[in-house]
Amino acid sequence: MKPENVLILPGWQNSGPAHWQSRWEALHGYRRVDQHDWMAPRRGDWTARLEEVLLGCDEPAVLVAHSLGCLLTAFWAGETRLPVKGALLVAPPNSTRSDFPPDISGFGAPPRQPLPFPTVVVASSNDPYGSLD
C-alpha cells in the first residue's frame, strides 16, 4: 500500500506536531485529510471532504482516525459507496454526552450499523470524551 493512501483523520482542533497522528504522518508519509474548519466542525463539510480525498486515491485507502475523526468515519461509511481497505479508530468520543463540545455541529448519536470494512478500535477507560461502553 502506498503511504499516500493511508489517510490521517484528526479530531476536533486538528492534531499538533507532537500528536501521534502527526508523528506517523511525518515518519511514514501518510496523508492528512485537511478540513475547512478545525475549530467548529460541521459533519456535512467533513464527510464531503473525506469523500473528495478518497476519490483521489488510486486504491482503497486505510483510515487512521482519532477522536472526532472516528465519528466522521462512522457517519461517512453510512453515506458512501467508496471502498476502504480498513480503519484504525482511536479514542472514539461519545457525542451524546452533555459535556460534548458545543462547537461541533451535526455529530449527534453515531450510527449503530457495523462498518463495512475491517476495523480496529482502541479505547481507554480514562478518556475525557469517551468510555469503553
mmCIF file of C-alpha atoms in Angstrom:
data_model
loop_
_atom_site.group_PDB
_atom_site.id
_atom_site.type_symbol
_atom_site.label_atom_id
_atom_site.label_comp_id
_atom_site.label_asym_id
_atom_site.label_seq_id
_atom_site.Cartn_x
_atom_site.Cartn_y
_atom_site.Cartn_z
ATOM 1 C CA MET A 1 0.000 0.000 0.000
ATOM 2 C CA LYS A 2 1.246 3.439 -0.918
ATOM 3 C CA PRO A 3 1.689 5.766 2.082
ATOM 4 C CA GLU A 4 -0.428 8.488 0.445
ATOM 5 C CA ASN A 5 -3.385 6.086 0.577
ATOM 6 C CA VAL A 6 -3.184 5.889 4.364
ATOM 7 C CA LEU A 7 -5.355 8.806 5.432
ATOM 8 C CA ILE A 8 -4.939 10.551 8.785
ATOM 9 C CA LEU A 9 -8.285 11.797 10.161
ATOM 10 C CA PRO A 10 -7.626 14.094 13.118
ATOM 11 C CA GLY A 11 -10.271 15.100 15.598
ATOM 12 C CA TRP A 12 -11.588 18.449 16.749
ATOM 13 C CA GLN A 13 -8.925 21.188 16.607
ATOM 14 C CA ASN A 14 -6.616 19.033 14.455
ATOM 15 C CA SER A 15 -3.537 17.246 15.790
ATOM 16 C CA GLY A 16 -0.469 19.236 16.783
ATOM 17 C CA PRO A 17 3.104 18.366 15.784
ATOM 18 C CA ALA A 18 3.708 16.142 18.840
ATOM 19 C CA HIS A 19 0.456 14.166 18.436
ATOM 20 C CA TRP A 20 0.878 10.505 17.422
ATOM 21 C CA GLN A 21 -1.028 11.132 14.158
ATOM 22 C CA SER A 22 1.327 13.945 13.157
ATOM 23 C CA ARG A 23 4.316 11.806 14.044
ATOM 24 C CA TRP A 24 3.036 8.914 11.923
ATOM 25 C CA GLU A 25 2.355 11.315 9.058
ATOM 26 C CA ALA A 26 5.926 12.629 9.172
ATOM 27 C CA LEU A 27 7.555 9.236 9.743
ATOM 28 C CA HIS A 28 5.631 7.194 7.177
ATOM 29 C CA GLY A 29 4.462 9.771 4.611
ATOM 30 C CA TYR A 30 0.772 9.263 5.353
ATOM 31 C CA ARG A 31 -1.659 11.904 4.143
ATOM 32 C CA ARG A 32 -3.704 14.099 6.472
ATOM 33 C CA VAL A 33 -7.238 14.921 5.415
ATOM 34 C CA ASP A 34 -7.299 18.678 5.998
ATOM 35 C CA GLN A 35 -10.684 20.030 6.981
ATOM 36 C CA HIS A 36 -12.042 23.518 6.271
ATOM 37 C CA ASP A 37 -12.772 24.354 9.919
ATOM 38 C CA TRP A 38 -10.988 22.514 12.715
ATOM 39 C CA MET A 39 -12.490 24.671 15.480
ATOM 40 C CA ALA A 40 -16.200 24.495 14.563
ATOM 41 C CA PRO A 41 -16.558 21.260 12.577
ATOM 42 C CA ARG A 42 -19.708 20.505 10.609
ATOM 43 C CA ARG A 43 -20.411 16.883 9.819
ATOM 44 C CA GLY A 44 -21.591 17.550 6.253
ATOM 45 C CA ASP A 45 -18.460 19.524 5.415
ATOM 46 C CA TRP A 46 -16.161 16.938 6.972
ATOM 47 C CA THR A 47 -17.783 13.954 5.238
ATOM 48 C CA ALA A 48 -17.742 15.760 1.873
ATOM 49 C CA ARG A 49 -14.043 16.492 2.296
ATOM 50 C CA LEU A 50 -13.261 12.874 3.196
ATOM 51 C CA GLU A 51 -15.201 11.674 0.146
ATOM 52 C CA GLU A 52 -13.281 14.124 -2.065
ATOM 53 C CA VAL A 53 -9.898 12.905 -0.807
ATOM 54 C CA LEU A 54 -10.893 9.246 -1.153
ATOM 55 C CA LEU A 55 -11.973 9.839 -4.752
ATOM 56 C CA GLY A 56 -8.388 10.951 -5.423
ATOM 57 C CA CYS A 57 -6.844 7.741 -4.088
ATOM 58 C CA ASP A 58 -5.680 5.231 -6.689
ATOM 59 C CA GLU A 59 -6.565 2.245 -4.483
ATOM 60 C CA PRO A 60 -8.832 1.629 -1.474
ATOM 61 C CA ALA A 61 -7.426 3.615 1.427
ATOM 62 C CA VAL A 62 -6.812 2.849 5.084
ATOM 63 C CA LEU A 63 -8.325 5.370 7.510
ATOM 64 C CA VAL A 64 -6.404 6.279 10.685
ATOM 65 C CA ALA A 65 -8.849 8.248 12.821
ATOM 66 C CA HIS A 66 -8.642 9.866 16.235
ATOM 67 C CA SER A 67 -11.497 11.182 18.375
ATOM 68 C CA LEU A 68 -13.934 13.122 16.159
ATOM 69 C CA GLY A 69 -12.254 11.510 13.148
ATOM 70 C CA CYS A 70 -13.744 8.218 14.404
ATOM 71 C CA LEU A 71 -17.256 9.672 14.300
ATOM 72 C CA LEU A 72 -16.505 11.093 10.867
ATOM 73 C CA THR A 73 -15.575 7.589 9.726
ATOM 74 C CA ALA A 74 -18.807 6.078 11.091
ATOM 75 C CA PHE A 75 -21.068 8.722 9.543
ATOM 76 C CA TRP A 76 -19.202 8.731 6.222
ATOM 77 C CA ALA A 77 -19.341 4.912 5.978
ATOM 78 C CA GLY A 78 -23.134 5.049 6.118
ATOM 79 C CA GLU A 79 -23.314 7.563 3.259
ATOM 80 C CA THR A 80 -20.805 6.321 0.689
ATOM 81 C CA ARG A 81 -20.260 3.528 -1.790
ATOM 82 C CA LEU A 82 -16.487 4.012 -1.982
ATOM 83 C CA PRO A 83 -14.362 1.064 -0.878
ATOM 84 C CA VAL A 84 -11.999 1.314 2.079
ATOM 85 C CA LYS A 85 -9.392 -1.312 2.928
ATOM 86 C CA GLY A 86 -9.754 -0.842 6.695
ATOM 87 C CA ALA A 87 -9.709 1.589 9.592
ATOM 88 C CA LEU A 88 -7.948 2.230 12.873
ATOM 89 C CA LEU A 89 -10.243 4.163 15.231
ATOM 90 C CA VAL A 90 -8.502 5.582 18.298
ATOM 91 C CA ALA A 91 -10.414 7.129 21.203
ATOM 92 C CA PRO A 92 -13.895 7.394 19.671
ATOM 93 C CA PRO A 93 -15.845 10.021 21.621
ATOM 94 C CA ASN A 94 -19.372 9.811 22.960
ATOM 95 C CA SER A 95 -21.093 12.634 21.101
ATOM 96 C CA THR A 96 -24.291 12.309 23.137
ATOM 97 C CA ARG A 97 -22.655 13.361 26.422
ATOM 98 C CA SER A 98 -23.862 16.623 27.930
ATOM 99 C CA ASP A 99 -20.279 17.948 28.090
ATOM 100 C CA PHE A 100 -19.557 17.256 24.395
ATOM 101 C CA PRO A 101 -18.091 20.457 22.860
ATOM 102 C CA PRO A 102 -20.940 22.678 21.596
ATOM 103 C CA ASP A 103 -18.874 23.967 18.638
ATOM 104 C CA ILE A 104 -19.158 20.571 16.958
ATOM 105 C CA SER A 105 -22.204 20.525 14.653
ATOM 106 C CA GLY A 106 -24.100 17.535 13.320
ATOM 107 C CA PHE A 107 -22.151 14.818 15.095
ATOM 108 C CA GLY A 108 -25.037 13.600 17.222
ATOM 109 C CA ALA A 109 -25.572 9.966 18.141
ATOM 110 C CA PRO A 110 -23.334 7.897 15.876
ATOM 111 C CA PRO A 111 -24.735 5.290 13.515
ATOM 112 C CA ARG A 112 -25.017 1.816 15.033
ATOM 113 C CA GLN A 113 -24.597 -0.297 11.888
ATOM 114 C CA PRO A 114 -21.396 -2.337 11.532
ATOM 115 C CA LEU A 115 -18.727 -0.684 9.437
ATOM 116 C CA PRO A 116 -18.402 -2.306 6.004
ATOM 117 C CA PHE A 117 -14.622 -2.755 6.271
ATOM 118 C CA PRO A 118 -12.189 -4.305 8.781
ATOM 119 C CA THR A 119 -11.797 -2.026 11.786
ATOM 120 C CA VAL A 120 -9.662 -1.938 14.915
ATOM 121 C CA VAL A 121 -10.880 0.239 17.798
ATOM 122 C CA VAL A 122 -8.521 1.468 20.511
ATOM 123 C CA ALA A 123 -10.193 2.991 23.588
ATOM 124 C CA SER A 124 -9.358 3.681 27.213
ATOM 125 C CA SER A 125 -11.208 3.871 30.493
ATOM 126 C CA ASN A 126 -9.976 7.406 31.282
ATOM 127 C CA ASP A 127 -10.799 9.275 28.065
ATOM 128 C CA PRO A 128 -12.451 12.658 28.869
ATOM 129 C CA TYR A 129 -14.791 12.415 25.826
ATOM 130 C CA GLY A 130 -15.427 8.674 25.638
ATOM 131 C CA SER A 131 -15.754 5.459 27.564
ATOM 132 C CA LEU A 132 -15.339 1.759 26.983
ATOM 133 C CA ASP A 133 -19.130 1.455 26.666
#
